[in-house]
Short mmCIF file of C-alpha atoms and ligand atoms in Angstrom, two decimals:
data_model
loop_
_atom_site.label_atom_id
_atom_site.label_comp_id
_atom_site.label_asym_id
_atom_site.label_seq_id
_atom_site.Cartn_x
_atom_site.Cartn_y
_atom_site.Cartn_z
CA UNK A 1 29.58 -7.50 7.63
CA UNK A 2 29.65 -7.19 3.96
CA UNK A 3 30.98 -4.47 1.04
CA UNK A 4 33.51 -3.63 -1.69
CA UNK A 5 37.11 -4.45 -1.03
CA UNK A 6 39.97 -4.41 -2.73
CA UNK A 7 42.44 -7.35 -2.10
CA UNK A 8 45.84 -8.54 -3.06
CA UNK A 9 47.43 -12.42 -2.48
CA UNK A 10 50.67 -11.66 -0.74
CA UNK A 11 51.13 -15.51 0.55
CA UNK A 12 49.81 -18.90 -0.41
CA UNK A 13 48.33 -21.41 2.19
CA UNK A 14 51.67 -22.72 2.57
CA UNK A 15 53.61 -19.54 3.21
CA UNK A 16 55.27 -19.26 -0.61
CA UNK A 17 55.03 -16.09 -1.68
CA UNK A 18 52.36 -15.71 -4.30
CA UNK A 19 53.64 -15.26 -8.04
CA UNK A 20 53.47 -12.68 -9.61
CA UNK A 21 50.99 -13.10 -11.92
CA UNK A 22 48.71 -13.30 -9.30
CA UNK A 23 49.46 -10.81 -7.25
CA UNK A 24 47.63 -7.92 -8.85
CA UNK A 25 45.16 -5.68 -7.00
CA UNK A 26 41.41 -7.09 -7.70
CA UNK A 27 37.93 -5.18 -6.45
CA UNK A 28 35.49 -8.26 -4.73
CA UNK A 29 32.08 -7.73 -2.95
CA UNK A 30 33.47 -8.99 0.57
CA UNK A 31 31.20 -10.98 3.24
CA UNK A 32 31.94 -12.34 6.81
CA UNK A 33 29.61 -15.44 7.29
CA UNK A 34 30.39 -18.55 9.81
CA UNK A 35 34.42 -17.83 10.24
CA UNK A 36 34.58 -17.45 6.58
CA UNK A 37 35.42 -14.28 4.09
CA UNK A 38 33.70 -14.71 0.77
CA UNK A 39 34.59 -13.00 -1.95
CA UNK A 40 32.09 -12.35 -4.74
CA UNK A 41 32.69 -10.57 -7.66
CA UNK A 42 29.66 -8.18 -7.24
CA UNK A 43 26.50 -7.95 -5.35
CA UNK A 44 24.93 -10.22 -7.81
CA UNK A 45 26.91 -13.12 -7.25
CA UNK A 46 26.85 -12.60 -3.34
CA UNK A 47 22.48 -13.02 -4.10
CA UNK A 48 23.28 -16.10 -6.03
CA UNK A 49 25.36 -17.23 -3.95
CA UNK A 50 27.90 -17.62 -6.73
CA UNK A 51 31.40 -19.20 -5.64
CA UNK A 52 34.40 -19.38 -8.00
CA UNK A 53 36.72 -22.41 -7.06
CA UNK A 54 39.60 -20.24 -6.18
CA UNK A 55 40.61 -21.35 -2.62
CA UNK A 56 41.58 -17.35 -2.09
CA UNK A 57 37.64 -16.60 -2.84
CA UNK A 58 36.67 -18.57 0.02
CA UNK A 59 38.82 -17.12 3.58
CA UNK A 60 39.04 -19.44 6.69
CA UNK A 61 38.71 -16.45 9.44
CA UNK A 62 39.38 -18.60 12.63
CA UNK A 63 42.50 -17.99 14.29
CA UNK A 64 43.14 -16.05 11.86
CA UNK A 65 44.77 -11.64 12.32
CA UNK A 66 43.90 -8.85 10.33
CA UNK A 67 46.32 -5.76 11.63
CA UNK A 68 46.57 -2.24 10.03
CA UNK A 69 49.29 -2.43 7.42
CA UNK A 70 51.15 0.17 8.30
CA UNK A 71 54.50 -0.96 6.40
CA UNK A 72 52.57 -0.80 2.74
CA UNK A 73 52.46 2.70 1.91
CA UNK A 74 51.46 2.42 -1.53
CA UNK A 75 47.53 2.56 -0.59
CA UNK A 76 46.06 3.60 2.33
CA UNK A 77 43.44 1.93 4.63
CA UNK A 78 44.87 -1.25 4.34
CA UNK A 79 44.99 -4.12 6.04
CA UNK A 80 46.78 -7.22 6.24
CA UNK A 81 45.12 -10.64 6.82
CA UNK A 82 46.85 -13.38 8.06
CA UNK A 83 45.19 -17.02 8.03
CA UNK A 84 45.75 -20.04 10.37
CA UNK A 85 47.14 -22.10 7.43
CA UNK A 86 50.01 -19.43 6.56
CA UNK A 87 48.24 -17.31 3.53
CA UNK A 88 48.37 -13.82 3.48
CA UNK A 89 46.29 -10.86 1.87
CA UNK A 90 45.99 -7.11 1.56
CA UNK A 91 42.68 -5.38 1.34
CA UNK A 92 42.20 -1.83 0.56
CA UNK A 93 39.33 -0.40 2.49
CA UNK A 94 37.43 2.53 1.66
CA UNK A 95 38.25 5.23 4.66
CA UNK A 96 39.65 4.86 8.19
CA UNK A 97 36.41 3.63 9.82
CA UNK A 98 36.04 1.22 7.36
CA UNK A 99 38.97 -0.39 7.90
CA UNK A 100 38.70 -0.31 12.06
CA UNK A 101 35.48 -2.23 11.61
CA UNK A 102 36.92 -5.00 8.88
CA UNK A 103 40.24 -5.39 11.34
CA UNK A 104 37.85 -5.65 14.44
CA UNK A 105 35.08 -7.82 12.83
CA UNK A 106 37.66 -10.09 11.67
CA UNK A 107 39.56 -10.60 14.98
CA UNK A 108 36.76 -10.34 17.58
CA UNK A 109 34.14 -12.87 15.63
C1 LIG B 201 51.56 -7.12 -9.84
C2 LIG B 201 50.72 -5.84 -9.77
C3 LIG B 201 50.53 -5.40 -8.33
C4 LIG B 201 51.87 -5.24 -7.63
C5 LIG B 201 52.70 -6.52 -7.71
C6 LIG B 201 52.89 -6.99 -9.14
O1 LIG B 201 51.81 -7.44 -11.18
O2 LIG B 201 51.37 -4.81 -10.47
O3 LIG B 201 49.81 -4.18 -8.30
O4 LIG B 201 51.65 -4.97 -6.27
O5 LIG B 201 53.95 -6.21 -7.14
O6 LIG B 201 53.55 -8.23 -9.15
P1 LIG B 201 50.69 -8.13 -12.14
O7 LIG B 201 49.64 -7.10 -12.42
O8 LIG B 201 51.44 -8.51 -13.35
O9 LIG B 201 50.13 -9.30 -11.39
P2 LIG B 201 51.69 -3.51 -5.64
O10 LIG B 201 50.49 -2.77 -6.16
O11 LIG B 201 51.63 -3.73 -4.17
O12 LIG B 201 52.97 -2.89 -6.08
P3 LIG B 201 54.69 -7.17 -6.07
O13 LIG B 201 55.17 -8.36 -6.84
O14 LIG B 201 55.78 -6.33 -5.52
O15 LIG B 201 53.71 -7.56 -5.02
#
């Protein structure tokens, strides 16, 4: 599965909350390959294969949950992502079926 997302870091790898100068809304081009979420900055660097060396560009998907986040009512059709190793994201989806198929892709891979 692969398209635009939008995604905020909520929680580092080892549960601290994210500061907040990085906890700003960004807009990634979003793939599921091999248990992993990749996040590109555009189409063009998802061709290229282009990885930045941000450990939050690069998701470890196994045993991981993605659940409707129903308690952040700021956007809507988001989810929240919650990794084996304690991080935790938001990603803004573009409509309700959207965000069914991220959630289910996610938890049923
Ligand atoms: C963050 C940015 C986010 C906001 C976050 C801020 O500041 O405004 O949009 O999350 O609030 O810290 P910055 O741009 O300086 O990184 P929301 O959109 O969810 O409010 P937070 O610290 O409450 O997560």
């Amino acid at each position: 599965k692969k398209g635009y997302v939008m995604r905020k870091c909520c929680f580092e790898t080892n549960g601290k909350r994210t500061p907040f100068h990085k906890r700003s809304w960004k807009m990634f081009y979003c793939t599921l390959r091999d248990l992993m979420l990749y996040l590109h900055k555009d189409e063009n660097g998802f061709r290229k294969n282009e990885m930045s060396d941000n450990p939050h560009n690069a998701i470890r998907i196994h045993h991981a949950l993605a659940t409707k986040a129903t308690d952040y009512t700021k956007k809507q059709y988001v989810f929240r992502l919650q990794t084996a190793d304690q991080a935790e994201y938001l990603f803004q989806t573009s409509d309700s079926k959207e965000l069914q198929s991220w959630i289910d892709t996610i938890n049923f891979v």
